[in-house]
GROMACS .gro file of C-alpha atoms in nm:
model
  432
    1UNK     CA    1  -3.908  -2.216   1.859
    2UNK     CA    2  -3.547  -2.328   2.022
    3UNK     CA    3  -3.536  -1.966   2.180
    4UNK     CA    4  -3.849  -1.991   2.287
    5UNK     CA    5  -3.808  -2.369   2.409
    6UNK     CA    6  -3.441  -2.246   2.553
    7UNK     CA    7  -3.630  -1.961   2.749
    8UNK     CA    8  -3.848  -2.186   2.925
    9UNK     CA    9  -3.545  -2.418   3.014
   10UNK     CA   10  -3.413  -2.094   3.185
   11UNK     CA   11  -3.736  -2.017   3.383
   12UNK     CA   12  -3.770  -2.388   3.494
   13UNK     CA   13  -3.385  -2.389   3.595
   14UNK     CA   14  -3.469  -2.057   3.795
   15UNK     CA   15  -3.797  -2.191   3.983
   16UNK     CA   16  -3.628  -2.495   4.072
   17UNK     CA   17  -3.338  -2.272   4.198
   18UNK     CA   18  -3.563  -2.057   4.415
   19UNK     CA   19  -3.750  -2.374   4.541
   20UNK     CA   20  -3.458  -2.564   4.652
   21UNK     CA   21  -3.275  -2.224   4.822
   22UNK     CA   22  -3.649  -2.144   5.011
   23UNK     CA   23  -3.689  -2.534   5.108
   24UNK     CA   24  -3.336  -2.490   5.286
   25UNK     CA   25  -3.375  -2.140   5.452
   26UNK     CA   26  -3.720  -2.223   5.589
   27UNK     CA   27  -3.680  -2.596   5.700
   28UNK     CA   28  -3.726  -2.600   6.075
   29UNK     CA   29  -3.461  -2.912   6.108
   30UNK     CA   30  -3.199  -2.688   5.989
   31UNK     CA   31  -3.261  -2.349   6.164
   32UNK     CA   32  -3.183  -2.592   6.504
   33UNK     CA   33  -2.822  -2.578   6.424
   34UNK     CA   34  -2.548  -2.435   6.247
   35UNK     CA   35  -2.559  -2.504   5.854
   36UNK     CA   36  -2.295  -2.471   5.596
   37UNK     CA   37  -2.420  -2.558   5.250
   38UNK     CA   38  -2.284  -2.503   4.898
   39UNK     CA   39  -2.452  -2.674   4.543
   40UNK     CA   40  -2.283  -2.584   4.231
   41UNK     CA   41  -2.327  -2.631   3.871
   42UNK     CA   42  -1.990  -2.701   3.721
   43UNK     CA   43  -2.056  -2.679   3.385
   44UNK     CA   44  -2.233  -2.362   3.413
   45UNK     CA   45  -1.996  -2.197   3.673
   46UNK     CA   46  -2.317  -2.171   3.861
   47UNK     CA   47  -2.390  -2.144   4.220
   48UNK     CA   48  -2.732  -2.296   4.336
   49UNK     CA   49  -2.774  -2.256   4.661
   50UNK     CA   50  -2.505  -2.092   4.951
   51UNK     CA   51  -2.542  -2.067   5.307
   52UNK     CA   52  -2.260  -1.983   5.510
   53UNK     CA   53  -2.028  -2.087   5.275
   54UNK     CA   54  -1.787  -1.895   5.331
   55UNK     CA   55  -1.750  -2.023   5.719
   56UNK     CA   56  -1.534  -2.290   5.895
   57UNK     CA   57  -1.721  -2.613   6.032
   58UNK     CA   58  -1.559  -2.899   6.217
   59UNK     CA   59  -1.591  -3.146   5.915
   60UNK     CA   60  -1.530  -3.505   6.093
   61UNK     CA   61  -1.551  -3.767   5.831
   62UNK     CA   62  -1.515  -3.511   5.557
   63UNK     CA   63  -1.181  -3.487   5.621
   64UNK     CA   64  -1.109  -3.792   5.434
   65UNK     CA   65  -1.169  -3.609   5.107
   66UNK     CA   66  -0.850  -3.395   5.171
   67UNK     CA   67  -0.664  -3.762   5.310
   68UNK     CA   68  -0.808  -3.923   4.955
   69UNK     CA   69  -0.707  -3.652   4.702
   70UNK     CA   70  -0.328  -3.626   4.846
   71UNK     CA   71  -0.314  -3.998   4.858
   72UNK     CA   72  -0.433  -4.014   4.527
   73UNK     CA   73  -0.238  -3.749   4.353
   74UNK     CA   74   0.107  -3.866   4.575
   75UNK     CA   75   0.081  -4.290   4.543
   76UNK     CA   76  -0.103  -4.266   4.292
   77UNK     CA   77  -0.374  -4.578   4.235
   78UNK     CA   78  -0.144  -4.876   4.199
   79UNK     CA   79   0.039  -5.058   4.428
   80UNK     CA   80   0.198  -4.860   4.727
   81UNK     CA   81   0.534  -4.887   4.912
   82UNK     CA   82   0.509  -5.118   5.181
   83UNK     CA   83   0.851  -5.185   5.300
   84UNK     CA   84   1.175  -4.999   5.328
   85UNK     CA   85   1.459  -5.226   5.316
   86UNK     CA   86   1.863  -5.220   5.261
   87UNK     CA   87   2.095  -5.541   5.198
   88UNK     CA   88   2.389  -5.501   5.442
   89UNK     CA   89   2.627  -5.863   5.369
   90UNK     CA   90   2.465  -6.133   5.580
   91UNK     CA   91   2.183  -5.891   5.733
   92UNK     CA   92   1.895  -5.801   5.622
   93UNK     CA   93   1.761  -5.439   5.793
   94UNK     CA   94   1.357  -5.300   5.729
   95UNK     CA   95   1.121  -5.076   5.889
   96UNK     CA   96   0.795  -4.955   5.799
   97UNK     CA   97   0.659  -4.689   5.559
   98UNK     CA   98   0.277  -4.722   5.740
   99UNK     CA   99   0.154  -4.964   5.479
  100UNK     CA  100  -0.232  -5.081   5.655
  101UNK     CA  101  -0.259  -5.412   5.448
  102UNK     CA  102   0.011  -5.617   5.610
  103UNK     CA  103  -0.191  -5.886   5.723
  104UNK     CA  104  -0.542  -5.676   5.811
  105UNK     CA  105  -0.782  -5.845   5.822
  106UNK     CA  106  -0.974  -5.740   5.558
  107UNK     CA  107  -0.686  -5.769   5.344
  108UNK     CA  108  -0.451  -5.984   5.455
  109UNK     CA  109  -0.185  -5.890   5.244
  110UNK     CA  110   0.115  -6.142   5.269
  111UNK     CA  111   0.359  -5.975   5.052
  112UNK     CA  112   0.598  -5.868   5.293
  113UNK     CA  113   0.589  -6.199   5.532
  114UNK     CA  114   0.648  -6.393   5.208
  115UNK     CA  115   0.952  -6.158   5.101
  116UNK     CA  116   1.103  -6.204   5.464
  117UNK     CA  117   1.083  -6.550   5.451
  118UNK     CA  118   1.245  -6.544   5.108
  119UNK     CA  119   1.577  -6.426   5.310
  120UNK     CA  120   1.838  -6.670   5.437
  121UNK     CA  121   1.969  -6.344   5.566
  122UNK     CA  122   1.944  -6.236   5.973
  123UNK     CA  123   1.676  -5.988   6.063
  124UNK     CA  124   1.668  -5.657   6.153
  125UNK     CA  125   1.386  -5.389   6.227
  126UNK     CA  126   1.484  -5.030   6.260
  127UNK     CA  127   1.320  -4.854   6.513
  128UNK     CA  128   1.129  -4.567   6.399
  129UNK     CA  129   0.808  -4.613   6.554
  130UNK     CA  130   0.879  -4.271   6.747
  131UNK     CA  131   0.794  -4.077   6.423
  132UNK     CA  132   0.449  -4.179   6.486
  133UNK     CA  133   0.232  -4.113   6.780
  134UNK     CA  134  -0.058  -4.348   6.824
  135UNK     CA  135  -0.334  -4.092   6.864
  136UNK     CA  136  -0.401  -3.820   6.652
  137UNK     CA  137  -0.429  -3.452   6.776
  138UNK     CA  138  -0.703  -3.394   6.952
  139UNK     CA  139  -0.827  -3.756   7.041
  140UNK     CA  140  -0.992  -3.860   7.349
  141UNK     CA  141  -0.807  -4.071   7.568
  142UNK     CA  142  -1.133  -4.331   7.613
  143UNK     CA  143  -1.158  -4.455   7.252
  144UNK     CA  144  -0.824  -4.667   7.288
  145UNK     CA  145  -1.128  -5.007   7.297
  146UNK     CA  146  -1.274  -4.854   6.988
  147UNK     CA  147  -1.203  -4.986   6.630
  148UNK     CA  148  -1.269  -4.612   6.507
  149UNK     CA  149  -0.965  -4.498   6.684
  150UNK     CA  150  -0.732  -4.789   6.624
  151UNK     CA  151  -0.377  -4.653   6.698
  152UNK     CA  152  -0.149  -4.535   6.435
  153UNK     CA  153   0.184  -4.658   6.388
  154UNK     CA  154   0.521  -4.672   6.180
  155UNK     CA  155   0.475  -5.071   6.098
  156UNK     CA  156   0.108  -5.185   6.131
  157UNK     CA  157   0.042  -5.547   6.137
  158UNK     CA  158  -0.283  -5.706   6.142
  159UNK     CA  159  -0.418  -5.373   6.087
  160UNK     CA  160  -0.301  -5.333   6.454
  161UNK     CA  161  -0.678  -5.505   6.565
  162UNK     CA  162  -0.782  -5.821   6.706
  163UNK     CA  163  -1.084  -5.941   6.523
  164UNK     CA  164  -1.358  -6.151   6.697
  165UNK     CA  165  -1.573  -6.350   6.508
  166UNK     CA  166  -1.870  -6.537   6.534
  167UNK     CA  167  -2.160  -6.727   6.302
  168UNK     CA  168  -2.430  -6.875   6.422
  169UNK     CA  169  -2.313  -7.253   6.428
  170UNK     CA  170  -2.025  -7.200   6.609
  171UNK     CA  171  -2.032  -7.266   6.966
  172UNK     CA  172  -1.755  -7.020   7.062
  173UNK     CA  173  -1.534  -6.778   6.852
  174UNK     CA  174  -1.235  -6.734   6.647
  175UNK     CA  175  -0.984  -6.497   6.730
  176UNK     CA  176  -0.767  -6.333   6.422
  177UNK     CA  177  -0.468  -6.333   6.483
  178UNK     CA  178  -0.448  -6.639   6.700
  179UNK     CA  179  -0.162  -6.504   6.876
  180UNK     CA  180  -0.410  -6.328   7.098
  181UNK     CA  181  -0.622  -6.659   7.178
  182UNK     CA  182  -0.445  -6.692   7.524
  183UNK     CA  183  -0.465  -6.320   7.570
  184UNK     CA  184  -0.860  -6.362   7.683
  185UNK     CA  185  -0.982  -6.326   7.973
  186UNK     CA  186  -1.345  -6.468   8.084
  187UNK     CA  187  -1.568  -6.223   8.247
  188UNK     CA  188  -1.818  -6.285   8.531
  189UNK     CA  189  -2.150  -6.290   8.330
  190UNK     CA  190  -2.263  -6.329   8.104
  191UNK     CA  191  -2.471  -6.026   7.985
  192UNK     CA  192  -2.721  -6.115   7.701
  193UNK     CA  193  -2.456  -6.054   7.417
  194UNK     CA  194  -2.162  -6.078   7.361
  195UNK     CA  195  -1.893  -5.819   7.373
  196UNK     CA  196  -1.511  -5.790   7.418
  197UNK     CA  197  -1.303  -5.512   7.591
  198UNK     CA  198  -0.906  -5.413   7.600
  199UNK     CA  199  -0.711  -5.341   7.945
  200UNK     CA  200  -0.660  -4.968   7.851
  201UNK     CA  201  -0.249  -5.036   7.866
  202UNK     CA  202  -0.211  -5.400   7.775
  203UNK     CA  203  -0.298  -5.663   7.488
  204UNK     CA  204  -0.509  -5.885   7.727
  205UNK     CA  205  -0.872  -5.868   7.672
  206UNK     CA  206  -1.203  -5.967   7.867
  207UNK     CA  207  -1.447  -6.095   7.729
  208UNK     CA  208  -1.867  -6.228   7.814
  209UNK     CA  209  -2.017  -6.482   7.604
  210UNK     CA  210  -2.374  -6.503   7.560
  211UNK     CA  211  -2.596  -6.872   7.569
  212UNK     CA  212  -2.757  -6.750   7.269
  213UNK     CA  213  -2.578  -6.819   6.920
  214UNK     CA  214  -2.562  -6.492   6.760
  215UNK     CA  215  -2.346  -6.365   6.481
  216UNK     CA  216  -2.101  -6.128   6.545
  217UNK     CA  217  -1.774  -5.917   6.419
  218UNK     CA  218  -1.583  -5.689   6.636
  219UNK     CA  219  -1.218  -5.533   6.565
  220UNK     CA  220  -1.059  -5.407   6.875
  221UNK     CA  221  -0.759  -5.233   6.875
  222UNK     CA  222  -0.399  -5.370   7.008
  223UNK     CA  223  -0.132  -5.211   7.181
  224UNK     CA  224   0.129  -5.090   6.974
  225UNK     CA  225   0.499  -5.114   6.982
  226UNK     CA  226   0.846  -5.188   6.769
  227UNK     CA  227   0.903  -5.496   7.036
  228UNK     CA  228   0.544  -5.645   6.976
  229UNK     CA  229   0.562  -5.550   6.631
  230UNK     CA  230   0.897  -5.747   6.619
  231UNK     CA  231   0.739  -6.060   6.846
  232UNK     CA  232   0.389  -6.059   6.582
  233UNK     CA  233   0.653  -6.079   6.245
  234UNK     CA  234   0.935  -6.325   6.450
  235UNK     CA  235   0.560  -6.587   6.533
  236UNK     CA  236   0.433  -6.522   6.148
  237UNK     CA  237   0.784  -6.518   6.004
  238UNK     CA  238   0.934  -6.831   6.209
  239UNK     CA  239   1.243  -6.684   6.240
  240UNK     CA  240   1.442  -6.432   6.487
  241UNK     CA  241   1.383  -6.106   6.443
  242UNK     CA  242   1.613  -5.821   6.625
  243UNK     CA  243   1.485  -5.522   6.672
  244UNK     CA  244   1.743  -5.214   6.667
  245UNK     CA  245   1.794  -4.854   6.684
  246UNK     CA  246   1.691  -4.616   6.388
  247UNK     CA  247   2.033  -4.377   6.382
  248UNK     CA  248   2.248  -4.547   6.126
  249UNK     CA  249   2.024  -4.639   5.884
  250UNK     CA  250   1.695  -4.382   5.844
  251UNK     CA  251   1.941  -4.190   5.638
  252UNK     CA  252   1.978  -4.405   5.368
  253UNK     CA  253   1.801  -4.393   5.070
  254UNK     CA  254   1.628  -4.786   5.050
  255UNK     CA  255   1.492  -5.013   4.863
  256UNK     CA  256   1.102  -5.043   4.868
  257UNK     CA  257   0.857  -5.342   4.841
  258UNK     CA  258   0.539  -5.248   4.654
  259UNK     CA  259   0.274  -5.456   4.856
  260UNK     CA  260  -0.097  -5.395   4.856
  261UNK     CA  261  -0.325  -5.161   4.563
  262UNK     CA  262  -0.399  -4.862   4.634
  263UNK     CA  263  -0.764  -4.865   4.508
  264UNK     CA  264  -0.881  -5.152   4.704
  265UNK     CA  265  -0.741  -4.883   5.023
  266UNK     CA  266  -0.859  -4.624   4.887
  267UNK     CA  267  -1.244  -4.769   4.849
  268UNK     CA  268  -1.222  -4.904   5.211
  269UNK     CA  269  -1.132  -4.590   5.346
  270UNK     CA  270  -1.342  -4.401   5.192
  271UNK     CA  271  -1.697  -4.650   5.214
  272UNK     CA  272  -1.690  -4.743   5.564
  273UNK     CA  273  -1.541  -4.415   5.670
  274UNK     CA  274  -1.239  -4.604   5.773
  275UNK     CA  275  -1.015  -4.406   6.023
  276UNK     CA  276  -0.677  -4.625   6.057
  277UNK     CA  277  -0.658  -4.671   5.642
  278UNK     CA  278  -0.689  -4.256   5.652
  279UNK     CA  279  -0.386  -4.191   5.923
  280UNK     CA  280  -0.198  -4.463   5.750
  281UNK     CA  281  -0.258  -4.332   5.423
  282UNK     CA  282  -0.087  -3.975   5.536
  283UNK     CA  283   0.169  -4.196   5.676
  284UNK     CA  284   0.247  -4.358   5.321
  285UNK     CA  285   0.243  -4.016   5.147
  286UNK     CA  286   0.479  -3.873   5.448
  287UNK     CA  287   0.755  -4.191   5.317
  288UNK     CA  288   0.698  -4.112   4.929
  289UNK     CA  289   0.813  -3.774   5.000
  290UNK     CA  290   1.062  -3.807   5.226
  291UNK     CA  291   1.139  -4.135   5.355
  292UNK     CA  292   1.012  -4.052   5.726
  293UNK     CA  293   0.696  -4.100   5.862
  294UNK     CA  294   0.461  -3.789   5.952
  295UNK     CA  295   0.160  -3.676   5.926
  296UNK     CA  296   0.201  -3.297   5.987
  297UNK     CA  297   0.442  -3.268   5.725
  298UNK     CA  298   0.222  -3.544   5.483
  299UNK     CA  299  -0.041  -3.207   5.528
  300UNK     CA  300   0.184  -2.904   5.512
  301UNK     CA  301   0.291  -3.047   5.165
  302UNK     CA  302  -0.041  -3.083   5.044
  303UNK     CA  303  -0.157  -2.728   5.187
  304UNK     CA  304   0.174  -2.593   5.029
  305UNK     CA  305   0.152  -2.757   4.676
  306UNK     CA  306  -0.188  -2.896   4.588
  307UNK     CA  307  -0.413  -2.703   4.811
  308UNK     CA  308  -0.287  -2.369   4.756
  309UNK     CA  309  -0.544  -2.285   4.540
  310UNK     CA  310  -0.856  -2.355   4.799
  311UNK     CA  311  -1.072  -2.020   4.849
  312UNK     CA  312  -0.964  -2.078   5.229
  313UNK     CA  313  -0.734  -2.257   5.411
  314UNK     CA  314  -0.762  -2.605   5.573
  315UNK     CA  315  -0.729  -2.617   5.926
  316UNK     CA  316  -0.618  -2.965   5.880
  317UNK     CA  317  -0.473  -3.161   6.180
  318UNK     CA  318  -0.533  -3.534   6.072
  319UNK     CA  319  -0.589  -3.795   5.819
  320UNK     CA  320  -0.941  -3.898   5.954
  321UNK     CA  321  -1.136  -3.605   6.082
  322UNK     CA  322  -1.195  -3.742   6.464
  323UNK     CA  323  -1.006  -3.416   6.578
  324UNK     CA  324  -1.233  -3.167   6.617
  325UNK     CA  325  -0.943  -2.936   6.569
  326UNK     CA  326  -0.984  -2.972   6.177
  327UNK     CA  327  -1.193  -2.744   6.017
  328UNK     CA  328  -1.295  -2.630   5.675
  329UNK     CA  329  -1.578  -2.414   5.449
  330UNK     CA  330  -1.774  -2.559   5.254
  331UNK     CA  331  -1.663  -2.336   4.944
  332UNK     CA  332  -1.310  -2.542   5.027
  333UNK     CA  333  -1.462  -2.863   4.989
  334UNK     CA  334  -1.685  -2.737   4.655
  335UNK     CA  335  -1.320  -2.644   4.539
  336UNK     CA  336  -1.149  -2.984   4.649
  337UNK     CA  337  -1.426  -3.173   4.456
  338UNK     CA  338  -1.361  -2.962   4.128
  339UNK     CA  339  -1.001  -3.092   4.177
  340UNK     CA  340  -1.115  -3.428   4.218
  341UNK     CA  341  -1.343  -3.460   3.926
  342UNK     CA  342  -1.052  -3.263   3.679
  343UNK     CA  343  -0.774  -3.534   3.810
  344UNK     CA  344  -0.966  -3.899   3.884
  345UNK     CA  345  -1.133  -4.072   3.633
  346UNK     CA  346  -1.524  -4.078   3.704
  347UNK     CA  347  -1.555  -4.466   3.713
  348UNK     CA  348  -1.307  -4.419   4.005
  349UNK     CA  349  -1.483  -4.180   4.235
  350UNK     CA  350  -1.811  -4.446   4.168
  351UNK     CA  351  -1.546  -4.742   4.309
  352UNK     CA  352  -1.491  -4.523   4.598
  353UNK     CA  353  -1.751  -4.324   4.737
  354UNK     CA  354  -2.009  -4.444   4.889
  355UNK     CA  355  -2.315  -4.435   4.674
  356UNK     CA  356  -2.675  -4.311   4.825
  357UNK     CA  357  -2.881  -4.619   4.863
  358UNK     CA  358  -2.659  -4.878   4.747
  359UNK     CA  359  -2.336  -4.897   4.945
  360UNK     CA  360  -2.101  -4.767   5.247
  361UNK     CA  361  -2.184  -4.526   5.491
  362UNK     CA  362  -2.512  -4.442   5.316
  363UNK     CA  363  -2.625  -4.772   5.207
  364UNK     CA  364  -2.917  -4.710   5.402
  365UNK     CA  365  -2.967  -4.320   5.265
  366UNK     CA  366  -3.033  -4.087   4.963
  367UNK     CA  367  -3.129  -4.385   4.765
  368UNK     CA  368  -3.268  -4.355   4.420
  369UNK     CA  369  -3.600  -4.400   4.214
  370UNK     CA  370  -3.679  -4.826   4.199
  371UNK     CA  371  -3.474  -4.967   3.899
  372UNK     CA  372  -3.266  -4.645   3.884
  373UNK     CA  373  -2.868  -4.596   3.924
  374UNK     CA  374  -2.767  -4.406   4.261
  375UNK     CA  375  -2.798  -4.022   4.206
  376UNK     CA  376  -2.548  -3.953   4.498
  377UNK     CA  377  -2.175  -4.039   4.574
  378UNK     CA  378  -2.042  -3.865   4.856
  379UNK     CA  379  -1.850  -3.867   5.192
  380UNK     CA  380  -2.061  -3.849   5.527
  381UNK     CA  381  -1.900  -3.760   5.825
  382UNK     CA  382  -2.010  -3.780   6.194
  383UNK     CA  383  -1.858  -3.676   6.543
  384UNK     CA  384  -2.062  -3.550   6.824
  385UNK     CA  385  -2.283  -3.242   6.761
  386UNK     CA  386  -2.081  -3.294   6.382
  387UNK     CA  387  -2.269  -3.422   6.091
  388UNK     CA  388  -2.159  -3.343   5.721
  389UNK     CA  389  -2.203  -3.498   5.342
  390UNK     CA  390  -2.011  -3.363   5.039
  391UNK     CA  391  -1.985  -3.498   4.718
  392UNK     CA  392  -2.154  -3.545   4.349
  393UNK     CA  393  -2.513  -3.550   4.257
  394UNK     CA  394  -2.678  -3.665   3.956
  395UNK     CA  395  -2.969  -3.512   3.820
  396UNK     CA  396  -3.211  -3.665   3.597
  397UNK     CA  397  -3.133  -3.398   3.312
  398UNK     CA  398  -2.798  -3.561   3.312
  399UNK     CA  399  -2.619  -3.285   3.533
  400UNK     CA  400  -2.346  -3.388   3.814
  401UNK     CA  401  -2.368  -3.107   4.046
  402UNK     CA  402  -2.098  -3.090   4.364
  403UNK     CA  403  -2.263  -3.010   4.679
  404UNK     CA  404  -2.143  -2.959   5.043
  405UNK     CA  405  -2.334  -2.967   5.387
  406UNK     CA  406  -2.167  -2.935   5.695
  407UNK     CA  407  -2.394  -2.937   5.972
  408UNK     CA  408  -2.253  -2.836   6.357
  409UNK     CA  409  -2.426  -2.775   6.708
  410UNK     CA  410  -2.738  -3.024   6.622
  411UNK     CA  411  -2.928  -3.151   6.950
  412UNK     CA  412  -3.145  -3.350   6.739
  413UNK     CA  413  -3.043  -3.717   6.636
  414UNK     CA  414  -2.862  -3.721   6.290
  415UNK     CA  415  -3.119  -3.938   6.156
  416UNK     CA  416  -3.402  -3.594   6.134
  417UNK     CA  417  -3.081  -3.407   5.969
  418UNK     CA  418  -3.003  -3.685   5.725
  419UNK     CA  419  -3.408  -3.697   5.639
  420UNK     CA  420  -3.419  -3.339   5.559
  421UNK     CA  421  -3.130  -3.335   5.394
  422UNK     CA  422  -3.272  -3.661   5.179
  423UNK     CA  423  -3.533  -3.433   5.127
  424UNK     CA  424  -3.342  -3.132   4.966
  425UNK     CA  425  -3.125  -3.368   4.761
  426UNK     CA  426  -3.393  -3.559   4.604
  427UNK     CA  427  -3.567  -3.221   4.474
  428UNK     CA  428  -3.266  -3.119   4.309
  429UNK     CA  429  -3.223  -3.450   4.179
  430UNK     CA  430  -3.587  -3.483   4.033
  431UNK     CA  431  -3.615  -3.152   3.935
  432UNK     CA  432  -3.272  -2.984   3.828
   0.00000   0.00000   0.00000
């Protein structure tokens, strides 16, 4: 009876195999494009479906999952190195190691404006903001207004944004930080909403307000710079601080203030897709290793020492994935989740990826049966003519499958890619 019982689990398995591979290969949504897809069976060593897996695709957001596992296996999931600092008799001299949390906010860490203010010492910042350049490879020059392509830099402070904020019983807005509150400039208008835009080379910022009361929260990027940087710390600080030049102190091996957890950055990032916590991330790894702040070598290390075992190599250019120079296969990522699952705890990868139905950038996708637990946690990713979602799938025998779909050269809104794709997912969830 087993054999015969096991036999029929077999022929099952193998139907719902053929199924899923002939849903794919003859779904008119994803013949429009170019599709990379890859759906493995761990446990069994077993590949379920394969389509151009062996091919590079511009991964956007997917990118992330290469920024997360270095992160992870370099800092670890505790708190991370936020400040680099020596004691030099009446002086105290810092600079930055990348750490987002300083004041962002979202997390408005404090740490290192409370340890500053600790000092009855005189301020210095060392100058290394020229290890970092404020756009990533392959940027456009017109996102400098947009939050997703907040600039990069050695020392962030308020997660280098101005927020604007608005609920409905407020006549006007607040402004965090309120340093920027006499940056504003009124526009003629107003336009029937309300929205806020950066001079493309300096922190002043126009702005229309709406009659209606509407609720509202928009993050605009800054400016960045070691003498703003200085002026933000030297307003938050209440005390002078002189900025001066990196050569006689980089060299030194420093002291380091743990500030913010690394989990709480690592959710963020990974949730909401969050570009700057991704650059600064590579950023942090780039000081563990070396004490110097750069992303290229941040991903040379990893390619060198933990990815050298990938069935093909990253073309990996940044922490985020907006450069369409990065690409990857999808048998790559299938690999990089196997490494994922073998080194982070599963609770963990439930804290941070976003889960189908329930939270982050698929809240509103791949959700599961009424009264059920999500059946997906994976990473989406999305650039122009780019969509892609890799990551683990439960199925209702109990299975957690890893899966990989890059999708490139769509002229069809994401939304008919993301409902076929809820489609195929759902099947092997229900049925596998």
């Amino acid at each position: 009876m087993n054999r015969i019982l096991l036999a029929l689990l077999i022929l099952t398995c193998s139907c719902t195999v053929q199924k899923i591979n002939k849903s794919i290969r003859k779904s008119e949504v994803f013949e429009k494009g170019h599709l990379g897809l890859m759906i493995v069976d761990p446990v069994k060593n077993k590949t379920l479906s394969a389509i151009n897996e062996d091919k590079y695709f511009i991964p956007a957001s997917n990118t992330k999952l290469f920024t997360f596992y270095t992160s992870y296996t370099i800092l670890g999931d505790e708190k991370i190195n936020g400040l680099n600092y020596l004691e030099r008799g009446d002086s105290l001299i810092f600079w930055g190691t990348g750490d987002p949390s300083l004041l962002h906010p979202d997390f408005q860490d404090s740490t290192v404006i409370d340890f500053l203010k600790s000092f009855k010492k005189d301020l210095f910042l060392v100058d290394n903001f020229d290890q970092v350049d404020a756009f990533g490879p392959g940027w456009s020059w017109d996102w400098y207004n947009a939050y997703y392509a907040t600039e990069r830099s050695a020392f962030p402070v308020y997660g280098n944004v101005v927020r604007f904020s608005k609920d409905s019983t407020m006549a006007g807005f607040n402004t965090y930080p309120s340093y920027f509150e006499n940056k504003l400039i009124p526009a003629v208008g107003p336009p029937d909403y309300l929205t806020f835009r950066r001079n493309r080379f300096k922190n002043e910022y126009e702005y229309f307000t709406p009659e209606s009361s509407k609720t509202f929260e928009r993050d605009i990027p800054f400016v960045t710079s070691a003498e703003f940087t200085a002026n933000l710390l030297e307003e938050k600080i209440g005390k002078k601080v002189t900025l001066i030049q990196s050569s006689n102190y980089l060299d030194s091996e420093p002291l380091k203030l743990q500030t913010a957890a690394a989990d709480s950055i690592y959710a963020q990032m990974m949730k909401i897709s969050d570009n700057f916590l991704a650059e600064q991330l590579l950023l942090l790894v780039s000081d563990q290793l070396n004490n110097e702040l750069s992303t290229r070598e941040a991903i040379d290390y990893a390619k060198e020492n933990l990815l050298d075992d990938l069935p093909d190599e990253p073309m990996w250019h940044d922490g985020s994935g907006l450069s369409a120079r990065n690409m990857f296969t999808p048998r790559s990522i299938i690999a990089l989740l196997g490494k994922i699952r073998a080194e982070v705890p599963w609770e963990k990868i439930q804290a941070y990826f976003p889960a189908g139905g329930e939270s982050g950038t698929i809240r509103s996708w791949y959700p599961a049966d009424p009264g059920q637990p999500a059946y997906i946690y994976a990473k989406t990713g999305t650039l122009s003519m780019s969509n892609a979602l890799s990551g683990y799938l439960l199925t209702k025998s109990g299975k957690i499958l890893h899966f990989s779909c890059l999708m490139n050269n769509y002229q069809i809104p994401s939304s008919e890619l993301k409902t076929e794709l809820q489609k195929v997912l759902y099947m092997i969830h229900d049925r596998y």
